[in-house]
XYZ file of C-alpha atoms in Angstrom:
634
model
C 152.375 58.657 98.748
C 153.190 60.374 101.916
C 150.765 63.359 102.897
C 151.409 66.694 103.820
C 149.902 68.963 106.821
C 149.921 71.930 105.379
C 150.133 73.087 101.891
C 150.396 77.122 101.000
C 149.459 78.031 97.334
C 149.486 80.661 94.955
C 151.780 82.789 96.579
C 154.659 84.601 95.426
C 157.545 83.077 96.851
C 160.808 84.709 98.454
C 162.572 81.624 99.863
C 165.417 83.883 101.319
C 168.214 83.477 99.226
C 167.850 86.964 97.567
C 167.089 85.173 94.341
C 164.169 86.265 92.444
C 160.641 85.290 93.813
C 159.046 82.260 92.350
C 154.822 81.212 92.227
C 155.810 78.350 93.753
C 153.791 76.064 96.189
C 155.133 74.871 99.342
C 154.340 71.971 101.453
C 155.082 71.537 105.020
C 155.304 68.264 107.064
C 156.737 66.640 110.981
C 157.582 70.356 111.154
C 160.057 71.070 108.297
C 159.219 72.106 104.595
C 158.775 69.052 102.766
C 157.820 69.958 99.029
C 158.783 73.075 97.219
C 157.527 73.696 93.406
C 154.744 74.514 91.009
C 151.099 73.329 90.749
C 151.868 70.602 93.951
C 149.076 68.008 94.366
C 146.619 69.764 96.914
C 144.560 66.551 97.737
C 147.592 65.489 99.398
C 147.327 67.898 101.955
C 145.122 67.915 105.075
C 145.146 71.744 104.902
C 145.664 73.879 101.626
C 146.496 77.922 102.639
C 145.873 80.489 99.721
C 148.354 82.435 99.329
C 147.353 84.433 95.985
C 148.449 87.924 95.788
C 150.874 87.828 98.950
C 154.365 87.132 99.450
C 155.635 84.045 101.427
C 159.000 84.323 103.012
C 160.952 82.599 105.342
C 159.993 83.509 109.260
C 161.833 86.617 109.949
C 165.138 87.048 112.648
C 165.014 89.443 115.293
C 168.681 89.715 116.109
C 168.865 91.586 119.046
C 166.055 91.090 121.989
C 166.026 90.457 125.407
C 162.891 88.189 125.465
C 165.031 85.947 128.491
C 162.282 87.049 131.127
C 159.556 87.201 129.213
C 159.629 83.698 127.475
C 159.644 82.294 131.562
C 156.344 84.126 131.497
C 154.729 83.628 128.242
C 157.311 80.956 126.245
C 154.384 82.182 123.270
C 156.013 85.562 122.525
C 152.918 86.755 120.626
C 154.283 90.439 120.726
C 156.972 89.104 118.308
C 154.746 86.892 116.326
C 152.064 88.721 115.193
C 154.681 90.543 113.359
C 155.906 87.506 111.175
C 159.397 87.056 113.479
C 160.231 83.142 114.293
C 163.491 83.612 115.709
C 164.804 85.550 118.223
C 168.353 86.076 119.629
C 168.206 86.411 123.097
C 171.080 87.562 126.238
C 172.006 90.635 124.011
C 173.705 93.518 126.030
C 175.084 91.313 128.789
C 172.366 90.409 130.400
C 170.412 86.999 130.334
C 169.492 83.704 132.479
C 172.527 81.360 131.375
C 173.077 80.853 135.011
C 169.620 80.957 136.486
C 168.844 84.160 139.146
C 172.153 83.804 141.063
C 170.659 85.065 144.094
C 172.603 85.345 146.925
C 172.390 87.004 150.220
C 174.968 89.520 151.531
C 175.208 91.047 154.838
C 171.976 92.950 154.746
C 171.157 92.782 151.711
C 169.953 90.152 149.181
C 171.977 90.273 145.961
C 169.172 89.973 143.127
C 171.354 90.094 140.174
C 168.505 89.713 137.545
C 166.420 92.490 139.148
C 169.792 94.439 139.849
C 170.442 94.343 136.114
C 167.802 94.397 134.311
C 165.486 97.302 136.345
C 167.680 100.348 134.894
C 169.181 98.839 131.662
C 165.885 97.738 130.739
C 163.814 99.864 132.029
C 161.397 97.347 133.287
C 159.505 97.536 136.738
C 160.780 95.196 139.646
C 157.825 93.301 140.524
C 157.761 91.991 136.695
C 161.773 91.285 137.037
C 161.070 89.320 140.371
C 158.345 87.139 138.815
C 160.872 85.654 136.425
C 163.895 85.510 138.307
C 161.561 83.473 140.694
C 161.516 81.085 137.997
C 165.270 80.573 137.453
C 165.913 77.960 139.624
C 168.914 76.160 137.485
C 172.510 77.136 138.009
C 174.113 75.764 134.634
C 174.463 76.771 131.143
C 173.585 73.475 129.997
C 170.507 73.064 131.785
C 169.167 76.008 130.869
C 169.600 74.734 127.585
C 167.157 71.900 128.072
C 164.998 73.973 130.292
C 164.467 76.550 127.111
C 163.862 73.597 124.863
C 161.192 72.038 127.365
C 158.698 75.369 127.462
C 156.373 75.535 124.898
C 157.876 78.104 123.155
C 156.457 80.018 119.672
C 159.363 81.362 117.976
C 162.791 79.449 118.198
C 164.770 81.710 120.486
C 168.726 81.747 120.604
C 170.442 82.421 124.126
C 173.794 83.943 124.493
C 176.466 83.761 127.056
C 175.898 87.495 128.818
C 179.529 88.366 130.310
C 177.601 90.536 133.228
C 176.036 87.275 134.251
C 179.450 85.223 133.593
C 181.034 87.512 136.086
C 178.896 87.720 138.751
C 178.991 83.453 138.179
C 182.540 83.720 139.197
C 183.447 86.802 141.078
C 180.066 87.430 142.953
C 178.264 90.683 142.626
C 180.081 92.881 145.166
C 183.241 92.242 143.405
C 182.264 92.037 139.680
C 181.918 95.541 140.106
C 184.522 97.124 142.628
C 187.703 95.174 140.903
C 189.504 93.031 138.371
C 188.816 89.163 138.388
C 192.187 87.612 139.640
C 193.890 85.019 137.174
C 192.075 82.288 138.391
C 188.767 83.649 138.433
C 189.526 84.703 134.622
C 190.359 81.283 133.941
C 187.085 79.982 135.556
C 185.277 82.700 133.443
C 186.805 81.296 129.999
C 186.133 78.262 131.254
C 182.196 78.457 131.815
C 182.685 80.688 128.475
C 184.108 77.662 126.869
C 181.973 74.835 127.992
C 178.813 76.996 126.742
C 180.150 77.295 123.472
C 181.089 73.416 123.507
C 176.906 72.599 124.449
C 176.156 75.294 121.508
C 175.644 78.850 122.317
C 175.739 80.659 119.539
C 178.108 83.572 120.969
C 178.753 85.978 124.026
C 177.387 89.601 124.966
C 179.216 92.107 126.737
C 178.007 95.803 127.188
C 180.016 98.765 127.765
C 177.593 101.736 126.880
C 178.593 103.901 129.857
C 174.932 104.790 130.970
C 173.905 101.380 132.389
C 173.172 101.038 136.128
C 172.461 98.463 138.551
C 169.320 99.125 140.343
C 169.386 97.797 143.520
C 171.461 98.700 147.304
C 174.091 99.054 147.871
C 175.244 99.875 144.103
C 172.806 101.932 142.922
C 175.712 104.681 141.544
C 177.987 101.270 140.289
C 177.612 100.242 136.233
C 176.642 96.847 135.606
C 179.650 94.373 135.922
C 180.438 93.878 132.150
C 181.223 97.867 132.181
C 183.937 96.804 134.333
C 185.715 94.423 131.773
C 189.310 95.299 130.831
C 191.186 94.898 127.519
C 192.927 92.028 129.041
C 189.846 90.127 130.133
C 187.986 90.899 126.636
C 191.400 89.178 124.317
C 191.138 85.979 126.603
C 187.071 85.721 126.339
C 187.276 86.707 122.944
C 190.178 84.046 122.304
C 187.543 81.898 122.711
C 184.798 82.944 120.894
C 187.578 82.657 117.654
C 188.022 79.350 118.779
C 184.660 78.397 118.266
C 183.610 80.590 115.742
C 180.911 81.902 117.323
C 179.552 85.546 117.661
C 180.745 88.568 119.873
C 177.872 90.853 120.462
C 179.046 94.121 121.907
C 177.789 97.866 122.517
C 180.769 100.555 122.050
C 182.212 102.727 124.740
C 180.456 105.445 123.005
C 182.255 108.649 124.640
C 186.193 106.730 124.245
C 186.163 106.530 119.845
C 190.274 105.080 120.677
C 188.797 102.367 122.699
C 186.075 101.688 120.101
C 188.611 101.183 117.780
C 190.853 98.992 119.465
C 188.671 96.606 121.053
C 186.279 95.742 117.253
C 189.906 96.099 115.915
C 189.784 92.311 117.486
C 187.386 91.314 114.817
C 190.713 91.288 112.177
C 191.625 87.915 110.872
C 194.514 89.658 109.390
C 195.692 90.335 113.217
C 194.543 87.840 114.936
C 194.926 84.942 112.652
C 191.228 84.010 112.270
C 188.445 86.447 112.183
C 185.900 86.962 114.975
C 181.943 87.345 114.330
C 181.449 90.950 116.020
C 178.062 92.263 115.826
C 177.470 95.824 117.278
C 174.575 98.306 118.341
C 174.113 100.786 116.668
C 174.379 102.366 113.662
C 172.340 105.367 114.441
C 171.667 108.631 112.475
C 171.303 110.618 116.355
C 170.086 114.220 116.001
C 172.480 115.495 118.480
C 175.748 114.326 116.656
C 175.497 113.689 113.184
C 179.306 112.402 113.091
C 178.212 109.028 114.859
C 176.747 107.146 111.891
C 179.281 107.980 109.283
C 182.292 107.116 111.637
C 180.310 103.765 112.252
C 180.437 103.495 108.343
C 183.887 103.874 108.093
C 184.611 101.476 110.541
C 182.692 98.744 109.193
C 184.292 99.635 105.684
C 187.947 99.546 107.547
C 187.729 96.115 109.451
C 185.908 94.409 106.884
C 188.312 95.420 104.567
C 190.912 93.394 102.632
C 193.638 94.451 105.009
C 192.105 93.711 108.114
C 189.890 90.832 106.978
C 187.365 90.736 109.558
C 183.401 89.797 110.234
C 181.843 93.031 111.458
C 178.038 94.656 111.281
C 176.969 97.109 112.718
C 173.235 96.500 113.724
C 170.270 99.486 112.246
C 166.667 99.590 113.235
C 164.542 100.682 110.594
C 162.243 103.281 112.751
C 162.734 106.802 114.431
C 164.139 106.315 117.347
C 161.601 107.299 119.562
C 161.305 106.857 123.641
C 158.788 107.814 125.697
C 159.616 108.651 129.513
C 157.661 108.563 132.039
C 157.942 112.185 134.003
C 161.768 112.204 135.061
C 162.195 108.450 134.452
C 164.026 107.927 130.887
C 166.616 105.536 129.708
C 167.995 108.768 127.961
C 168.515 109.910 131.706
C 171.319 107.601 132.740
C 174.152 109.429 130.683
C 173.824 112.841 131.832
C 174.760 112.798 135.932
C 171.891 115.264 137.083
C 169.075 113.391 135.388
C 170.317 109.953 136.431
C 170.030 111.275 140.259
C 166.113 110.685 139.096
C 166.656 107.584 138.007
C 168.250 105.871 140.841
C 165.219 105.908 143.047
C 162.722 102.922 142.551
C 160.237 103.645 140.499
C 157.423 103.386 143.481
C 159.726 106.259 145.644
C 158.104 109.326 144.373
C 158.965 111.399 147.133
C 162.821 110.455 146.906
C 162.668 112.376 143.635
C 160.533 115.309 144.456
C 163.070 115.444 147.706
C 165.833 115.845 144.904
C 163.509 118.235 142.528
C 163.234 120.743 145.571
C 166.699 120.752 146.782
C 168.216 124.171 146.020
C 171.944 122.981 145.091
C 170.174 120.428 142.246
C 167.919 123.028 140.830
C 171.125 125.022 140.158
C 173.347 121.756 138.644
C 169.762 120.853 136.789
C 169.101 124.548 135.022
C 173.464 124.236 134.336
C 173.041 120.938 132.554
C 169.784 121.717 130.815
C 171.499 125.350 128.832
C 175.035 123.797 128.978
C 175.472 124.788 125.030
C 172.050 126.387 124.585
C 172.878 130.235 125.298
C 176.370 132.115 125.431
C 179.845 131.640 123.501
C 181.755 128.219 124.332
C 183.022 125.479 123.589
C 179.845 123.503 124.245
C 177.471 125.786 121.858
C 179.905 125.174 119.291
C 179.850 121.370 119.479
C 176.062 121.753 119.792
C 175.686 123.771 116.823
C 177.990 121.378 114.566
C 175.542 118.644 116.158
C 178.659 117.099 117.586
C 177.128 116.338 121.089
C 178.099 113.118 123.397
C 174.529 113.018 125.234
C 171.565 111.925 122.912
C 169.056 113.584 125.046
C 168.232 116.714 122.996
C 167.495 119.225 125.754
C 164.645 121.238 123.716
C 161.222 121.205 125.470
C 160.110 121.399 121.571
C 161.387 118.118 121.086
C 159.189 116.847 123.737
C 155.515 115.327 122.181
C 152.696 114.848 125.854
C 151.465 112.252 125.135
C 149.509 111.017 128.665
C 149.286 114.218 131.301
C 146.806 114.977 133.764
C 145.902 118.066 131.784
C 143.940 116.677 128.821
C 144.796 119.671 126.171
C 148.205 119.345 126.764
C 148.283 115.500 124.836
C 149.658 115.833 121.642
C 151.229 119.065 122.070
C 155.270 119.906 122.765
C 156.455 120.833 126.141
C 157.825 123.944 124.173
C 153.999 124.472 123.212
C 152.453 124.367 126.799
C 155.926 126.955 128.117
C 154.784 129.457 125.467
C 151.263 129.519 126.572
C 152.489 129.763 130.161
C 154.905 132.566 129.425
C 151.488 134.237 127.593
C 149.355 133.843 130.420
C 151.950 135.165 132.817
C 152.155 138.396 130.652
C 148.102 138.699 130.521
C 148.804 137.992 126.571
C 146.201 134.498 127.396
C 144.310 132.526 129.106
C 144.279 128.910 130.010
C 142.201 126.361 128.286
C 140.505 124.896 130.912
C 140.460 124.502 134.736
C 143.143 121.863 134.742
C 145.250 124.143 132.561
C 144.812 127.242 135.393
C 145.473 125.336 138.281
C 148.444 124.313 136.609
C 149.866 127.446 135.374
C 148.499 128.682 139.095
C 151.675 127.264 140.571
C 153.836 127.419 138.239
C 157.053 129.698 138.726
C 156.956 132.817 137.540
C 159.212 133.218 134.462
C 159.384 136.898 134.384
C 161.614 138.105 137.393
C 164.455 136.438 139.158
C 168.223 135.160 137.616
C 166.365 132.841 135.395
C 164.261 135.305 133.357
C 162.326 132.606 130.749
C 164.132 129.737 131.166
C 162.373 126.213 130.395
C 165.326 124.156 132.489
C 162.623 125.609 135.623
C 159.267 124.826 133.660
C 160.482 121.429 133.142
C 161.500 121.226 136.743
C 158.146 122.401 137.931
C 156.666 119.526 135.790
C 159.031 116.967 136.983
C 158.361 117.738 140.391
C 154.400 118.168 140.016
C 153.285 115.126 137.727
C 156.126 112.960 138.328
C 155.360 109.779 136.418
C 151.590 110.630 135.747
C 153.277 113.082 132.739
C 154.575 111.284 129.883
C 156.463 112.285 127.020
C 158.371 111.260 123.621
C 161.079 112.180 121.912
C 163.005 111.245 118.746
C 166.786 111.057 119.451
C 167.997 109.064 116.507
C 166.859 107.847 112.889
C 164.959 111.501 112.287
C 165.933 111.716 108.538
C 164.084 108.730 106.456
C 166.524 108.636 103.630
C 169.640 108.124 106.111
C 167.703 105.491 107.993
C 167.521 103.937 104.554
C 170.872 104.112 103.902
C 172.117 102.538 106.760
C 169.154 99.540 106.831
C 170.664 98.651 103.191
C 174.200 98.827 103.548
C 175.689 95.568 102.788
C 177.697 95.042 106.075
C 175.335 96.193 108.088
C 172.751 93.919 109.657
C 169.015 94.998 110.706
C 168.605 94.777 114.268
C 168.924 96.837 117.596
C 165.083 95.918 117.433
C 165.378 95.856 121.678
C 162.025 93.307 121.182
C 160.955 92.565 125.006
C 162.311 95.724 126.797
C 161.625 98.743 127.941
C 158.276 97.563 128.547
C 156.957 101.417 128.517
C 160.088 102.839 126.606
C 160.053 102.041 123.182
C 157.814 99.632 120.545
C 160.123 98.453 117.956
C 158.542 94.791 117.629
C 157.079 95.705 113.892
C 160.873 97.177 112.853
C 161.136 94.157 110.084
C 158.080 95.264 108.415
C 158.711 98.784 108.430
C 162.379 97.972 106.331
C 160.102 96.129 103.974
C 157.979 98.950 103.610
C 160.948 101.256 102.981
C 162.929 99.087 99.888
C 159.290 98.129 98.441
C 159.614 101.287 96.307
C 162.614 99.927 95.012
C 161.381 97.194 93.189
C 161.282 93.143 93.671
C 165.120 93.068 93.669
C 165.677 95.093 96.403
C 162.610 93.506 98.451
C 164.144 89.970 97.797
C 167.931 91.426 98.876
C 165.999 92.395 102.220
C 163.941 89.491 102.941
C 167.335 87.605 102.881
C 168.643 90.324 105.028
C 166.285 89.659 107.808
C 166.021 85.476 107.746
C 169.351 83.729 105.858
C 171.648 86.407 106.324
C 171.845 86.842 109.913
C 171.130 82.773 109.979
C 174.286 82.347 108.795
C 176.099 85.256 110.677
C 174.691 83.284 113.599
C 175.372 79.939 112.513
C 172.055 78.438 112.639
C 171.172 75.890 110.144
C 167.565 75.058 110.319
C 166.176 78.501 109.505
C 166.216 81.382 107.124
C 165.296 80.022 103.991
C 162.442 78.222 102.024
C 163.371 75.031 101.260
C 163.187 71.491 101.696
C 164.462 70.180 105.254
C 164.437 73.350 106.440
C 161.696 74.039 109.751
C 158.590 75.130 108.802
C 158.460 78.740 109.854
C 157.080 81.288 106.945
C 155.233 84.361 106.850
C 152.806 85.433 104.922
C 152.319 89.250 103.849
C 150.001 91.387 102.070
C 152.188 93.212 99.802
C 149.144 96.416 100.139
C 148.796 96.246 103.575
C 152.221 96.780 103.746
C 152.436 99.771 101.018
C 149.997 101.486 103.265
C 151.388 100.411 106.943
C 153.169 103.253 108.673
C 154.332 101.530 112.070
C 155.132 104.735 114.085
C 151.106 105.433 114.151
C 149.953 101.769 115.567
C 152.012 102.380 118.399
C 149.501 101.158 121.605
C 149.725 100.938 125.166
C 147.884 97.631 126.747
C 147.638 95.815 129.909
C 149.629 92.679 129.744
C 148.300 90.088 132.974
C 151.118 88.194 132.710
C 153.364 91.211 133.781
C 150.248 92.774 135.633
C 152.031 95.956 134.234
C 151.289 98.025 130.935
C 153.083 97.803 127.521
C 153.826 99.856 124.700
C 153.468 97.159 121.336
C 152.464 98.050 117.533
C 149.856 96.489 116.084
C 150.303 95.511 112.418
C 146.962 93.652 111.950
C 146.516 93.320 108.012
C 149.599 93.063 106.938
C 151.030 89.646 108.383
C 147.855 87.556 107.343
C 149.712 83.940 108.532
C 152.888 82.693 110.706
C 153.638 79.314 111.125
C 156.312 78.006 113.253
C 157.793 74.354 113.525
C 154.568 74.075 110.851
C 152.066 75.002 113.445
C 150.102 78.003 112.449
C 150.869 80.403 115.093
C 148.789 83.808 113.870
C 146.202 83.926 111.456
C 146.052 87.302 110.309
C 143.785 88.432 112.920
C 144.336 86.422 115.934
C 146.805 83.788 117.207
C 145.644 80.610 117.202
C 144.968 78.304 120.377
C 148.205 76.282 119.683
C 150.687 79.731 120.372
C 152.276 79.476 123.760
C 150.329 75.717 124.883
C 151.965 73.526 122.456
C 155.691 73.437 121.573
C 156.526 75.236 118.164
C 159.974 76.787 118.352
C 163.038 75.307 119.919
C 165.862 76.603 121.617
C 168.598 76.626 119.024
C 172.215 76.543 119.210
C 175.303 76.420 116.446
C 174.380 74.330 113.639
C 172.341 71.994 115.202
C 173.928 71.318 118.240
C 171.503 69.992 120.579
C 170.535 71.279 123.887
């Protein structure tokens, strides 16, 4: 009789179909799950887990990531793991390593297209983009491939084709983004396009969110080259993609709904012969237009209808959507013109942006843009008070939460809180808090005389200009109302996701966003917890074409999870958000920390997390692979 290496008892099995969970036992063995069924043989095993009074599922997806630099740096991914995600989709957005660093030098300046990329969209510092791209030595798809399957990687991860990347490939930086690829450079791009899909990428990423920026001279004011793609060059790459089968992962040209429409109208089978795997960020309930989920729910409900016949989701992430920015540095900056001015400096160039904070003719543009809507009769008050907005950035100091500023008292408190007591002192109504406090408010502008009589558009500029980055701040933009957030994380054609897992290093922490959509359906019952389990593993395994993972059961790999079903009851992510020191990036990171509630992860049937630590095996010894469609090999 053949023995097993691990065997996991007790437990109440959901194996990811959406069936009904089982007390089943499950052995694992060489990696896969060998034995599934009740009362197995334990003295077969050279390790028996308990699993009583827990759930074991299949290792959870995390659809949309941009773990490509980090994995160079630490293939482990522990940030993910700890969590209970295996899998990770990789090269969402456009960006990604298919075709190493691509660095090139021109004229003056060295063209860093990684760094140029990645800096603004992001959000991460340079120094940490540098280290990676340092490591990107290869120049094909295909060997990156094999190079992704020789780290020693935890979870599996899933690289894309990103069409930024695939431009600059053919066209070269300077040109991906000042014109149109001519026909034979569009033929070379559908032809690196093809021959990645032919050694197994799962799909393609464009982006065309119109507040993403390269980073670097001399294009600091030019979008990133896939915001340069035409209708044209989008029906021959996506020709392809139907070809193959494989998946188109796109963000929307938000502020054009016409353009929206017609390019996800390319998802139709009914139009186009064959349907076309479109996956799309995001379906978000944002406080500033309330119109944006709903007409993301009618689209879904109109191209995967029987009269268009197509393959579309919409992607939801089951949190708030909070970000926090450091002083005037935000990626909520980069659609509205006057605060992406702030933006385009490095981040090291303080003075560049206190130059800009100072200058007379952008205080005046600034304090426009930040009551645009907020006082008067026009147009723009009326779209704000139907919460029909196109910026997401709420423009309320209220909406604001401290929550690092040289002033201690001020942490934890509203912007709006720390104007009011500012306007008090002015009028001898109160006094500050504390010496920090005074010498603050000692040089602040007075808000009683002059044109702008009260106006928080030149408290917030006095901060800006003051703290700079040493003031940080949060603020919820999207996903504010739980039972809409709900609603959209259940929907049927709608896929969880837009989890952003290895950006925005001091942006956002969304790594725990598969838990917290457990946590929300658990009230529903064990139907609707076994409908969402398959939500986040077989589901988007199949949307994805991957045929190893999602499920429990024999031949699959051996990647489960293991959750206490209490832990979870009790877990609310948004308040083990942390900031730590990561040596790897020798830069700081916003993560959660879910300890409790994930008490075991194995991967490739290594144990990769034990409930309170990872084990000695995560990020030394090979445990994930680099997968591609169905098996193809790298």
């Amino acid at each position: 009789m053949s023995s097993w290496d691990t065997l996991i008892v007790d437990a109440l099995v959901f194996d990811g179909s959406g069936a009904a969970p089982r007390r089943v036992d499950v052995a694992l063995s060489e990696g896969q799950v060998a034995r599934v069924g009740p009362q197995l043989d334990r003295s077969r095993a050279s390790e028996v887990v308990s699993g009583e009074n827990q759930w074991l599922t299949p290792g959870l997806l995390d659809i949309h990531t941009h773990f490509d630099l980090e994995v160079e740096l630490a293939p482990g991914l522990g940030e993910a793991v700890r969590h209970g995600t295996t899998t990770v989709v990789m090269s969402n957005c456009s960006l990604g390593l298919a075709f190493g660093n691509q660095r090139k030098q021109a004229g003056p300046y060295l063209q860093d297209p990684i760094v140029d990329c990645f800096a603004r969209v992001e959000n991460m510092p340079k120094h940490v983009l540098r280290k990676a791209a340092n490591l990107a030595t290869w120049r094909d798809s295909g060997e990156y491939l094999r190079h992704l399957d020789g780290l020693a990687l935890g979870p599996n991860v899933v690289p894309m084709i990103p069409h930024s990347m695939l431009r600059v490939e053919v066209m070269g930086l300077d040109a991906a983004v000042t014109r149109d690829p001519t026909p034979e450079e569009l033929d070379e791009m559908v032809r690196l396009l093809e021959k990645g899909l032919a050694e197994g990428y799962v799909g393609f990423s464009t982006d065309a969110l119109p507040f993403h920026y390269l980073a670097n001279d001399p294009h600091r004011q030019k979008k990133i080259p896939s915001q340069h793609l035409s209708q044209a060059e989008l029906r021959r790459l996506t020709d392809a993609l139907r070809r193959h089968d494989r998946v188109w992962q796109a963000t929307p040209p938000k502020d054009d709904p016409l353009l929206v429409l017609r390019s996800f109208l390319l998802t139709s089978g009914r139009l186009f012969g064959q349907p076309l795997r479109l996956t799309a960020v995001a379906a978000l309930d944002v406080v500033t237009n309330r119109s944006l989920a709903a007409l993301g729910l009618v689209m879904t409900r109109l191209f995967n209808s029987p009269l268009l016949q197509g393959r579309f989701r919409l992607q939801a992430l089951a949190a708030p959507f909070e970000v926090w920015s450091e002083g005037p540095l935000t990626p909520l900056a980069e659609e509205i013109p006057e605060l992406r001015e702030l933006n385009e400096p490095d981040l090291e160039d303080v003075e560049s942006r206190r130059r800009l904070l100072r200058d007379p003719d952008y205080r005046e543009r600034f304090v426009r843009m930040w009551t645009r809507g907020r006082k008067g009769f026009s147009w723009a008050r009326i779209l704000r008070w139907l919460r029909r907005e196109n910026v997401a950035l709420t423009r309320e100091l209220r909406d604001m939460k401290v929550a690092k500023a040289p002033v201690a008292e001020w942490v934890g408190e509203t912007l709006h809180d720390v104007y009011e007591r500012l306007r008090a002192h002015q009028m001898d109504a109160a006094s500050p808090r504390s010496p920090g406090e005074a010498e603050a408010f000692a040089d602040a502008p007075d808000l009683r005389s002059g044109p702008y009589v009260g106006n928080d558009a030149l408290f917030l500029l006095y901060l800006l200009e003051r703290f700079d980055t040493a003031l940080v701040w949060s603020s919820i933009t999207a996903n504010d109302r739980p039972e809409k957030v709900k609603a959209l994380l259940t929907h049927p054609q709608i896929l969880p996701g837009f989890n952003d897992s290895g950006a925005h290093l001091t942006n956002m922490a969304f790594y725990d966003t598969n838990l917290r959509g457990l946590r929300m359906v658990m009230e529903d019952g064990f139907e609707a917890v076994s409908r969402h389990i398959s939500r986040l593993t077989s589901e988007p395994a199949d949307f994805f074409r991957l045929a190893s993972v999602g499920r429990i059961a024999e031949g699959y790999r051996g990647d489960l999870v293991l959750i206490d079903p209490e832990a979870l009851r009790h877990y609310d992510g948004r308040a083990h958000v942390r900031e730590i020191h990561r040596d790897v990036f020798d830069h700081t990171q916003l993560v959660n920390r879910s300890d409790g509630v994930v008490t075991g992860v194995w991967i490739g049937g290594h144990r990769a997390w034990t409930g309170e630590d990872f084990t000695e095996e995560l990020g030394e010894t090979k445990m994930g692979d680099c997968l591609t469609t169905e098996g193809i090999r790298p």
